């Protein structure tokens, strides 16, 4: 689950998940809904595997989202859904999506970057929560 | 996280300046100073921007004060509208967050010899032509494709590289801040990822608050300076606001990643990770500066190519050449940048790295870095407002050297968040409202217009009044928009 919140010139995404894996997948979905206004039209027909190295949850989250942003900017590839696995020192994401098709996909924001400002990942009892602010 | 009101101290020290004393937080090395009048300071208290001004005062080597302009608003790490100067000789740092993701985001103004009555009958055609020619919006590549080797040269040389390709003139270069070229640029410091993001984006507008506007000179406040700039009442101009596109964003992101452990390594304590910094004289600092200068050069080239597309559009619509239409650059200024400049502090000249994050250089008359034709009047300062009200042309004043490291504001400053602006626009057609005000808007998305609606911004006239009254920059001309291209 995720929701957007306002931050003057930029936008924030607040994410909740039952596990860290779900949290990271939901965060990606939150970012994708900023990039494309009708995410439901993005078909999960191609698979891409991304590996992100890192120890710290918040940096891993930022690097993972930044990687998706890079894929979108350079290859116009959109991620509809993802499955995350964590291993010591790295995470792996199986991403499913397709390249941008402007006939079907309605573009949303130009996200410049994921910022470090108020970036947080934490476990609260049996829920995982994260917040990040994107620069528009 | 709700938007909190700033509850810390704000002491009025003059009609246009408010102080956050360095005693406010342990770790502040200097005071914070915010330029605003009573009306604007009431708005400024509404979010955490003053807290961010205080946080910037933690940076090692910061000189005089952590400064903010009247268009200040809440950013990430640094506030937008912030100025901070650091001294390398005193362990001063460079902070990528103090420049921002959009390195050398800035504004240029091109004049024409056309007057409103001649443009009005074909304005719709002109806007359609500009909208078709100028790539704008998300994910759109440009007309100009550069090979990797060409981009590397462009990064190293800036706008002079485009001169060799007949995409810029000597006069364009003369009328661009720093001649459109920062000497410290090192393409080897720019990652492959950043190059990849920049290859097809030079000559694209982007989205968000970037725009191309057709404007009319609405009122002249300083006839002498206006004449030197070739501006007359009723004259049609083009204002372009864009930056370094994906290349710059990636340079900033790469640096922030590289800087993750750096503050701890150099024993620097910071209240916000987005303030990450490195000593200027460190391998990390030097590498960022090489890349930042390269991205700045890219941004100047981007605005130059956008202006070239605008020139072509005018030629098509009016059936006359750019020489006949006198499509001349008035000036181009950066408002997200860090530059090594000489400033007098404590009675002696010092070489300082001045970070301007959403703030415009405003050098006074006779400053050596002001181009020769503007020596007598001071450097032109271009202040875009919102797309319904006005934009401004000012000139730098001596007061800026004495108070703000030669700096003035950069725009109106956002007042409403994007989410609030969209809510505020529900059930409305912003394009029709603008048309009723005499502005033809062409945008790729309803939401883009909704978020950038005039109500989302502070009144630029109030912001400009403060910089004028505080003697940072003086009013020359007010510009009224008649056509807008948005992403």
XYZ file of C-alpha atoms in Angstrom:
623
model
C 0.000 0.000 0.000
C 1.243 3.503 -0.710
C -0.011 7.073 -0.675
C 1.350 10.357 -1.944
C 1.924 13.420 0.187
C 2.756 16.968 -0.816
C 6.125 18.594 -0.193
C 5.943 22.096 -1.703
C 7.712 21.789 -5.058
C 8.129 18.031 -4.807
C 6.185 14.893 -3.928
C 6.485 12.309 -1.187
C 5.500 8.654 -1.183
C 4.526 6.875 2.046
C 4.620 3.077 1.764
C 3.464 0.232 4.009
C 4.079 -3.515 3.588
C 3.610 -6.721 5.548
C 7.261 -7.586 4.904
C 10.392 -5.826 3.764
C 9.989 -7.561 0.386
C 6.460 -6.255 -0.011
C 7.523 -2.795 1.127
C 10.178 -2.549 -1.569
C 7.785 -3.842 -4.259
C 5.129 -1.337 -3.182
C 7.639 1.507 -3.198
C 8.432 0.639 -6.822
C 4.748 0.694 -7.628
C 4.467 4.094 -5.950
C 7.275 5.449 -8.109
C 5.770 3.885 -11.249
C 2.424 5.616 -10.655
C 4.272 8.922 -10.653
C 5.961 8.120 -13.969
C 2.843 6.832 -15.689
C -0.618 8.010 -14.719
C -2.389 4.782 -15.769
C -0.093 2.050 -14.466
C -2.799 -0.594 -15.023
C -2.164 -0.284 -18.787
C 1.478 -1.349 -18.384
C 1.552 -5.064 -19.171
C 3.884 -7.362 -17.218
C 5.165 -9.041 -20.388
C 8.935 -8.622 -20.102
C 11.083 -9.661 -17.164
C 14.216 -7.932 -16.004
C 16.363 -8.890 -13.076
C 18.060 -6.152 -11.099
C 20.650 -6.682 -8.390
C 21.420 -3.940 -5.912
C 24.328 -4.207 -3.494
C 24.137 -2.612 -0.067
C 23.727 -3.224 3.624
C 21.492 -0.409 4.786
C 17.760 -0.616 4.092
C 17.247 3.066 3.338
C 20.139 3.243 0.854
C 19.011 -0.029 -0.721
C 15.537 1.423 -1.210
C 16.930 4.603 -2.749
C 19.285 2.692 -5.072
C 16.517 0.321 -6.135
C 14.161 3.151 -7.039
C 16.950 5.098 -8.721
C 17.697 2.025 -10.849
C 14.085 1.902 -12.037
C 14.234 5.593 -12.833
C 17.393 5.064 -14.862
C 15.751 2.204 -16.825
C 12.828 4.467 -17.593
C 14.972 7.429 -18.642
C 17.431 5.573 -20.813
C 15.287 2.735 -22.217
C 11.794 4.066 -21.503
C 11.110 0.797 -19.711
C 8.270 0.746 -17.177
C 8.015 -1.670 -14.276
C 4.481 -2.806 -13.465
C 5.282 -5.221 -10.650
C 8.268 -6.754 -8.927
C 9.283 -9.561 -6.637
C 12.046 -8.880 -4.185
C 14.495 -11.198 -2.463
C 17.053 -10.161 0.088
C 20.389 -11.836 0.655
C 23.244 -10.646 2.857
C 24.681 -7.514 1.272
C 22.309 -7.390 -1.681
C 18.777 -7.502 -2.966
C 17.437 -8.991 -6.186
C 14.321 -7.791 -7.965
C 12.452 -9.689 -10.657
C 10.729 -6.852 -12.494
C 7.905 -7.305 -14.972
C 6.778 -4.577 -17.296
C 7.219 -3.279 -20.833
C 8.620 -0.352 -22.812
C 6.669 2.879 -22.909
C 3.932 3.003 -25.532
C 2.503 6.491 -25.707
C -0.628 5.189 -27.461
C -1.624 3.366 -24.282
C 0.436 4.822 -21.461
C -0.292 8.251 -20.132
C 2.925 9.825 -18.898
C 2.918 11.419 -15.475
C 5.738 13.293 -13.772
C 9.302 13.758 -14.818
C 10.968 12.508 -11.659
C 14.460 13.991 -11.469
C 15.678 11.891 -8.569
C 14.872 10.162 -5.294
C 16.153 12.433 -2.517
C 17.775 11.573 0.822
C 15.653 14.149 2.608
C 13.527 12.394 5.257
C 14.269 9.060 3.604
C 13.324 6.360 6.106
C 12.690 2.606 6.257
C 11.543 1.109 9.561
C 9.746 -1.825 11.062
C 6.879 -0.927 13.331
C 5.649 -4.084 15.119
C 4.625 -6.411 12.253
C 4.507 -3.720 9.565
C 7.238 -2.234 7.396
C 7.029 1.453 6.611
C 9.005 3.747 4.328
C 8.910 7.352 3.164
C 10.758 9.012 0.350
C 10.567 12.368 -1.407
C 11.140 12.664 -5.140
C 12.439 15.759 -6.881
C 10.058 16.855 -9.626
C 4.561 13.912 7.780
C 2.434 16.999 8.058
C 3.691 20.392 7.032
C 4.882 21.996 10.255
C 5.153 25.643 11.018
C 8.621 26.905 11.905
C 8.675 27.671 15.628
C 12.289 28.851 15.992
C 13.547 32.417 16.334
C 13.263 35.025 13.571
C 14.547 38.435 14.655
C 13.882 41.402 12.431
C 17.165 43.233 11.793
C 15.974 45.624 9.068
C 12.702 46.213 7.193
C 13.742 43.492 4.732
C 15.936 41.125 6.706
C 15.315 38.575 9.476
C 17.901 36.717 11.529
C 18.044 33.204 12.917
C 20.816 33.630 15.531
C 23.499 30.964 15.569
C 22.606 30.315 19.189
C 19.386 28.683 17.918
C 21.029 25.281 17.426
C 24.332 24.002 18.697
C 26.399 23.307 15.593
C 25.412 26.432 13.662
C 28.638 28.215 12.684
C 26.991 31.444 11.503
C 23.605 33.171 11.697
C 20.846 32.572 9.197
C 19.560 35.666 7.346
C 16.299 35.675 5.397
C 15.414 38.580 3.078
C 11.663 39.217 3.222
C 9.102 41.796 4.214
C 6.455 41.263 6.882
C 3.939 39.731 4.477
C 6.370 37.255 2.985
C 7.917 36.289 6.321
C 4.446 35.332 7.547
C 4.209 32.887 4.616
C 7.776 31.703 5.093
C 7.060 30.675 8.715
C 4.442 28.247 7.418
C 6.877 25.483 6.600
C 10.300 24.220 7.548
C 12.316 26.381 5.140
C 13.753 28.554 7.995
C 14.850 25.350 9.753
C 16.718 24.429 6.573
C 18.417 27.851 6.554
C 19.619 27.068 10.089
C 20.801 23.588 9.041
C 22.943 24.977 6.208
C 24.775 27.071 8.833
C 26.336 23.781 10.066
C 28.494 23.433 6.925
C 32.242 23.673 7.612
C 33.916 26.784 6.247
C 30.643 28.696 5.767
C 31.240 32.455 5.751
C 29.203 35.382 7.081
C 25.726 33.791 7.134
C 23.445 31.130 5.688
C 21.318 33.340 3.428
C 17.860 33.034 1.930
C 16.068 35.103 -0.669
C 12.407 36.240 -0.393
C 11.228 33.431 -2.701
C 12.535 30.855 -0.205
C 10.502 27.677 0.162
C 10.894 24.259 1.667
C 13.313 22.074 -0.267
C 15.217 18.921 0.618
C 18.350 19.586 2.669
C 18.919 23.126 1.448
C 15.887 25.350 1.114
C 15.058 26.637 -2.359
C 16.216 30.260 -2.464
C 19.329 29.608 -0.371
C 22.839 31.016 -0.673
C 25.935 29.754 1.125
C 29.571 30.713 0.586
C 32.425 28.512 1.820
C 36.132 29.254 2.003
C 38.480 26.483 0.830
C 41.241 28.051 2.936
C 39.183 27.440 6.081
C 38.241 23.825 5.436
C 35.240 24.915 3.380
C 33.066 22.247 1.816
C 31.210 21.778 -1.423
C 27.719 20.311 -1.126
C 25.907 18.793 -4.138
C 22.621 19.419 -2.311
C 23.512 23.121 -2.238
C 23.430 23.129 -6.033
C 20.538 20.723 -6.472
C 19.716 17.923 -8.880
C 19.073 20.305 -11.734
C 22.595 21.702 -11.999
C 22.585 25.119 -13.705
C 18.868 25.272 -13.992
C 18.464 28.818 -15.241
C 16.695 31.337 -17.407
C 17.423 33.161 -20.631
C 15.650 36.009 -22.337
C 15.670 36.557 -26.087
C 14.272 39.750 -27.573
C 12.717 40.270 -31.006
C 12.018 43.446 -32.982
C 8.319 42.540 -33.056
C 5.666 44.389 -31.099
C 2.478 42.962 -29.668
C 0.068 44.186 -32.395
C 2.101 42.342 -35.032
C 2.277 39.110 -33.032
C -1.251 38.969 -31.664
C -2.981 37.929 -34.950
C -0.611 34.958 -35.374
C -0.064 34.128 -31.713
C -2.001 30.863 -31.908
C 0.045 29.717 -34.899
C 3.251 30.806 -33.166
C 2.417 28.843 -30.015
C 1.448 25.754 -32.032
C 4.722 25.977 -33.945
C 6.761 26.395 -30.765
C 4.881 23.532 -29.126
C 5.568 21.270 -32.116
C 9.255 22.230 -32.414
C 10.400 22.476 -28.816
C 10.526 19.011 -27.235
C 8.841 19.186 -23.856
C 7.413 16.794 -21.332
C 8.455 13.499 -19.877
C 10.615 11.057 -21.770
C 10.869 13.063 -24.969
C 14.192 13.143 -26.696
C 15.300 16.067 -28.777
C 16.096 16.969 -32.358
C 19.788 17.171 -31.558
C 21.504 13.822 -31.109
C 25.102 13.802 -30.000
C 27.590 10.974 -30.118
C 29.372 10.148 -26.897
C 32.578 11.898 -28.028
C 30.605 14.991 -29.040
C 28.835 15.156 -25.701
C 32.188 14.926 -23.952
C 33.438 17.929 -25.907
C 30.225 19.808 -25.222
C 30.662 19.109 -21.489
C 34.250 20.325 -21.545
C 33.730 23.397 -23.751
C 30.152 24.557 -23.118
C 28.436 26.908 -25.580
C 31.688 27.715 -27.472
C 31.501 24.103 -28.716
C 28.157 24.923 -30.358
C 29.726 27.958 -32.039
C 31.834 25.564 -34.100
C 28.684 23.748 -35.157
C 26.849 26.946 -36.199
C 24.368 26.490 -33.343
C 25.510 29.577 -31.449
C 26.958 32.984 -32.310
C 29.710 34.963 -30.637
C 27.039 37.400 -29.435
C 25.099 34.551 -27.804
C 28.216 33.552 -25.869
C 28.940 37.120 -24.788
C 25.415 37.419 -23.392
C 25.591 34.227 -21.327
C 26.749 34.074 -17.699
C 30.373 32.908 -17.627
C 30.322 32.883 -21.450
C 28.402 29.596 -21.230
C 31.518 27.774 -20.072
C 32.955 26.866 -16.668
C 36.639 26.148 -16.925
C 36.767 23.450 -14.244
C 34.627 21.041 -16.262
C 36.054 17.537 -16.485
C 34.063 15.047 -18.585
C 36.091 12.216 -17.011
C 34.292 12.953 -13.743
C 30.893 12.416 -15.407
C 29.666 8.817 -15.180
C 28.566 6.728 -18.155
C 25.086 6.707 -16.668
C 24.952 10.481 -16.677
C 26.190 10.601 -20.287
C 23.580 8.027 -21.213
C 20.826 10.166 -19.690
C 22.104 13.245 -21.544
C 22.727 11.922 -25.036
C 19.349 12.836 -26.508
C 18.253 15.473 -23.974
C 20.308 18.502 -24.984
C 17.722 20.831 -26.516
C 14.731 19.561 -24.533
C 12.664 21.579 -22.084
C 11.660 18.851 -19.612
C 8.647 19.214 -17.369
C 7.812 20.388 -13.855
C 8.295 24.140 -13.595
C 10.321 24.422 -16.815
C 8.777 26.489 -19.584
C 9.158 28.526 -22.712
C 7.120 31.732 -22.642
C 6.358 34.394 -25.201
C 6.169 37.650 -23.262
C 5.486 41.315 -23.856
C 7.392 44.111 -22.133
C 4.594 45.455 -19.981
C 6.241 48.318 -18.107
C 9.684 49.932 -17.966
C 11.073 51.054 -14.612
C 14.597 52.003 -15.623
C 14.597 53.472 -19.167
C 18.383 53.737 -19.334
C 19.039 50.092 -18.424
C 16.135 48.961 -20.627
C 17.619 50.786 -23.596
C 21.007 49.166 -23.054
C 19.267 45.763 -23.040
C 17.276 46.707 -26.160
C 13.908 46.481 -24.378
C 10.937 48.749 -25.128
C 7.369 48.732 -23.931
C 5.148 46.478 -26.041
C 8.083 44.514 -27.437
C 7.812 40.724 -27.734
C 10.425 38.503 -26.029
C 10.937 34.827 -25.307
C 11.888 33.519 -21.867
C 13.265 29.991 -21.488
C 13.572 28.150 -18.167
C 15.346 24.780 -18.147
C 18.493 23.111 -16.851
C 20.840 20.178 -17.307
C 18.115 17.554 -17.733
C 18.841 13.899 -16.901
C 22.590 14.399 -17.167
C 22.667 16.903 -14.335
C 20.272 14.894 -12.163
C 22.525 11.872 -12.526
C 25.684 13.869 -11.732
C 24.086 15.046 -8.490
C 22.828 11.576 -7.665
C 26.229 9.991 -8.365
C 27.894 12.547 -6.102
C 25.427 12.010 -3.259
C 26.046 8.268 -3.488
C 29.777 8.807 -3.480
C 29.445 11.208 -0.537
C 27.500 8.777 1.685
C 30.326 8.027 4.053
C 32.279 11.216 3.402
C 31.013 13.580 6.124
C 31.774 10.935 8.788
C 35.213 10.308 7.272
C 36.085 13.999 7.559
C 34.435 14.374 10.969
C 31.584 16.577 9.698
C 28.338 16.419 11.694
C 25.194 17.282 9.712
C 21.536 17.585 10.685
C 20.225 16.275 7.316
C 21.753 13.675 4.980
C 20.780 15.712 1.953
C 23.380 18.273 3.091
C 26.143 15.720 2.419
C 29.356 17.528 1.556
C 33.110 17.080 1.164
C 36.013 19.449 1.678
C 36.589 21.361 -1.550
C 40.196 20.307 -1.400
C 39.553 16.550 -1.225
C 39.423 13.889 -3.968
C 35.641 13.628 -3.540
C 35.167 17.391 -3.612
C 37.348 17.849 -6.696
C 35.609 15.037 -8.549
C 32.177 16.538 -7.869
C 33.348 19.992 -8.964
C 34.679 18.594 -12.261
C 31.356 16.891 -12.931
C 29.230 19.801 -11.699
C 31.009 22.275 -13.997
C 30.531 19.856 -16.914
C 26.814 19.570 -16.155
C 26.608 23.378 -15.952
C 28.120 23.583 -19.441
C 25.562 21.052 -20.650
C 22.731 23.195 -19.239
C 23.943 26.325 -21.031
C 24.081 24.318 -24.258
C 20.578 23.034 -23.568
C 19.150 26.543 -23.240
C 21.148 27.622 -26.305
C 19.606 24.817 -28.400
C 16.134 25.590 -27.043
C 16.641 29.186 -28.141
C 17.757 27.956 -31.574
C 14.477 26.020 -31.866
C 12.570 29.144 -30.834
C 14.425 31.181 -33.474
C 13.502 28.638 -36.148
C 9.872 28.788 -35.048
C 9.783 32.589 -35.345
C 11.409 32.400 -38.791
C 8.745 29.941 -39.947
C 5.786 31.900 -38.625
C 6.948 35.385 -39.670
C 8.716 34.372 -42.878
C 11.776 36.468 -42.024
C 15.286 35.502 -40.967
C 16.524 35.682 -37.372
C 18.730 38.608 -38.381
C 15.754 40.505 -39.780
C 13.709 39.692 -36.675
C 16.681 40.644 -34.459
C 16.302 37.494 -32.374
C 19.056 38.422 -29.912
C 19.904 36.987 -26.543
C 19.518 39.606 -23.790
C 21.125 37.422 -21.125
C 21.259 33.932 -19.634
C 21.599 33.329 -15.889
C 22.081 30.220 -13.784
C 20.100 29.813 -10.584
C 21.299 26.389 -9.340
C 25.082 26.451 -9.260
C 28.245 26.741 -7.205
C 30.945 29.123 -8.447
C 34.342 30.277 -7.272
C 34.086 34.047 -6.862
C 35.957 36.880 -5.221
C 34.169 38.647 -2.384
C 35.361 41.168 0.187
C 34.957 39.901 3.736
C 36.436 41.578 6.789
C 38.049 44.184 4.559
C 40.036 41.761 2.396
C 39.284 39.927 -0.869
C 38.574 36.220 -0.499
C 38.026 33.436 -3.023
C 34.825 31.665 -2.005
C 32.664 28.898 -3.403
C 29.232 30.461 -3.591
C 26.393 27.910 -3.673
C 23.185 29.296 -5.159
C 20.241 26.938 -4.860
C 17.305 28.690 -6.458
C 19.047 32.060 -6.360
C 20.433 34.282 -9.119
C 23.782 36.000 -9.369
C 23.227 39.788 -9.361
C 26.588 41.487 -9.895
C 26.584 45.302 -9.850
C 27.839 47.792 -12.454
C 31.596 47.691 -13.091
C 32.032 44.182 -11.700
C 34.710 42.471 -13.836
C 32.493 39.450 -14.540
C 29.696 41.581 -16.017
C 29.948 41.617 -19.840
C 31.223 44.818 -21.409
C 27.881 46.051 -22.816
C 26.318 45.825 -19.337
C 29.234 47.293 -17.367
C 27.440 50.604 -16.834
C 24.079 49.144 -15.738
C 24.978 45.915 -13.929
C 24.281 42.292 -14.737
C 20.754 41.502 -15.970
C 18.825 39.389 -13.451
C 15.941 37.402 -14.931
C 13.100 36.486 -12.582
C 10.364 34.267 -13.954
C 7.073 34.652 -12.126
C 4.061 32.487 -12.755
C 2.393 31.967 -16.120
C -0.567 34.215 -15.395
C 0.943 37.285 -13.780
C 4.404 38.576 -14.617
C 8.118 37.982 -14.921
C 10.809 40.565 -14.263
C 14.073 41.871 -15.618
C 16.313 43.509 -13.015
C 19.958 44.532 -12.782
C 22.406 43.731 -9.999
C 23.163 46.387 -7.393
C 26.132 47.089 -5.135
C 24.007 46.086 -2.134
C 24.138 42.472 -3.296
C 27.932 42.429 -2.938
C 27.663 43.848 0.563
C 24.825 41.622 1.781
C 24.309 38.431 -0.226
C 27.540 37.474 -2.027
C 26.201 39.155 -5.177
C 22.848 37.358 -5.220
C 19.130 38.068 -5.689
C 15.986 35.919 -5.871
C 15.193 33.461 -8.683
C 11.416 33.419 -9.016
C 8.108 33.760 -7.258
C 8.601 30.746 -4.988
C 6.029 28.025 -4.591
C 3.327 28.490 -2.011
C 1.128 25.479 -2.695
C 2.361 21.888 -2.910
C 1.766 20.056 -6.181
C -0.881 17.860 -4.573
C -2.683 20.898 -3.140
C -2.512 22.688 -6.511
C -4.093 19.716 -8.303
C -6.887 19.639 -5.721
C -7.325 23.379 -6.118
C -7.708 22.851 -9.898
C -10.367 20.128 -9.724
C -13.235 20.891 -12.084
C -11.327 23.771 -13.659
C -9.717 24.249 -17.052
C -6.552 26.183 -16.320
C -5.857 26.638 -20.049
C -9.227 28.389 -20.494
C -8.676 30.547 -17.430
C -5.305 31.572 -18.837
C -6.868 32.268 -22.239
C -9.326 34.600 -20.512
C -6.287 36.454 -19.147
C -4.824 36.662 -22.647
C -2.335 33.783 -22.311
C -2.315 30.891 -24.778
C -1.000 27.791 -23.002
C 0.181 24.630 -24.714
C 0.980 21.751 -22.365
C 1.388 18.016 -22.625
C -0.759 17.345 -19.575
C -3.693 18.843 -17.676
C -1.886 18.061 -14.448
C 1.201 19.976 -15.544
C -0.879 23.123 -15.967
C -2.828 22.475 -12.759
C 0.341 22.180 -10.705
C 1.861 25.283 -12.226
C -1.273 27.448 -12.046
C -0.659 31.033 -10.924
C -2.321 30.423 -7.527
C 0.370 27.868 -6.642
C 2.965 30.637 -6.462
C 3.643 33.629 -4.284
C 3.073 36.964 -5.970
C 6.351 37.571 -7.823
C 5.787 41.326 -7.534
C 6.117 41.127 -3.741
C 9.313 39.085 -4.036
C 10.825 41.522 -6.524
C 9.835 44.484 -4.336
C 11.943 43.061 -1.510
C 15.100 42.566 -3.573
C 14.602 46.049 -5.062
C 14.067 47.700 -1.665
C 16.947 45.787 -0.085
C 19.168 47.100 -2.908
C 20.153 43.606 -4.106
C 18.851 44.240 -7.638
C 16.866 47.047 -9.259
C 13.729 46.799 -11.399
C 14.185 47.398 -15.122
C 11.145 45.887 -16.831
C 8.070 43.869 -16.044
C 7.105 41.210 -18.567
C 3.596 39.919 -19.202
C 3.110 36.384 -20.575
C 1.044 35.908 -23.756
C 1.999 32.322 -24.628
C 3.325 29.370 -22.657
C 4.799 25.995 -23.633
C 4.906 23.494 -20.757
C 5.924 19.858 -20.441
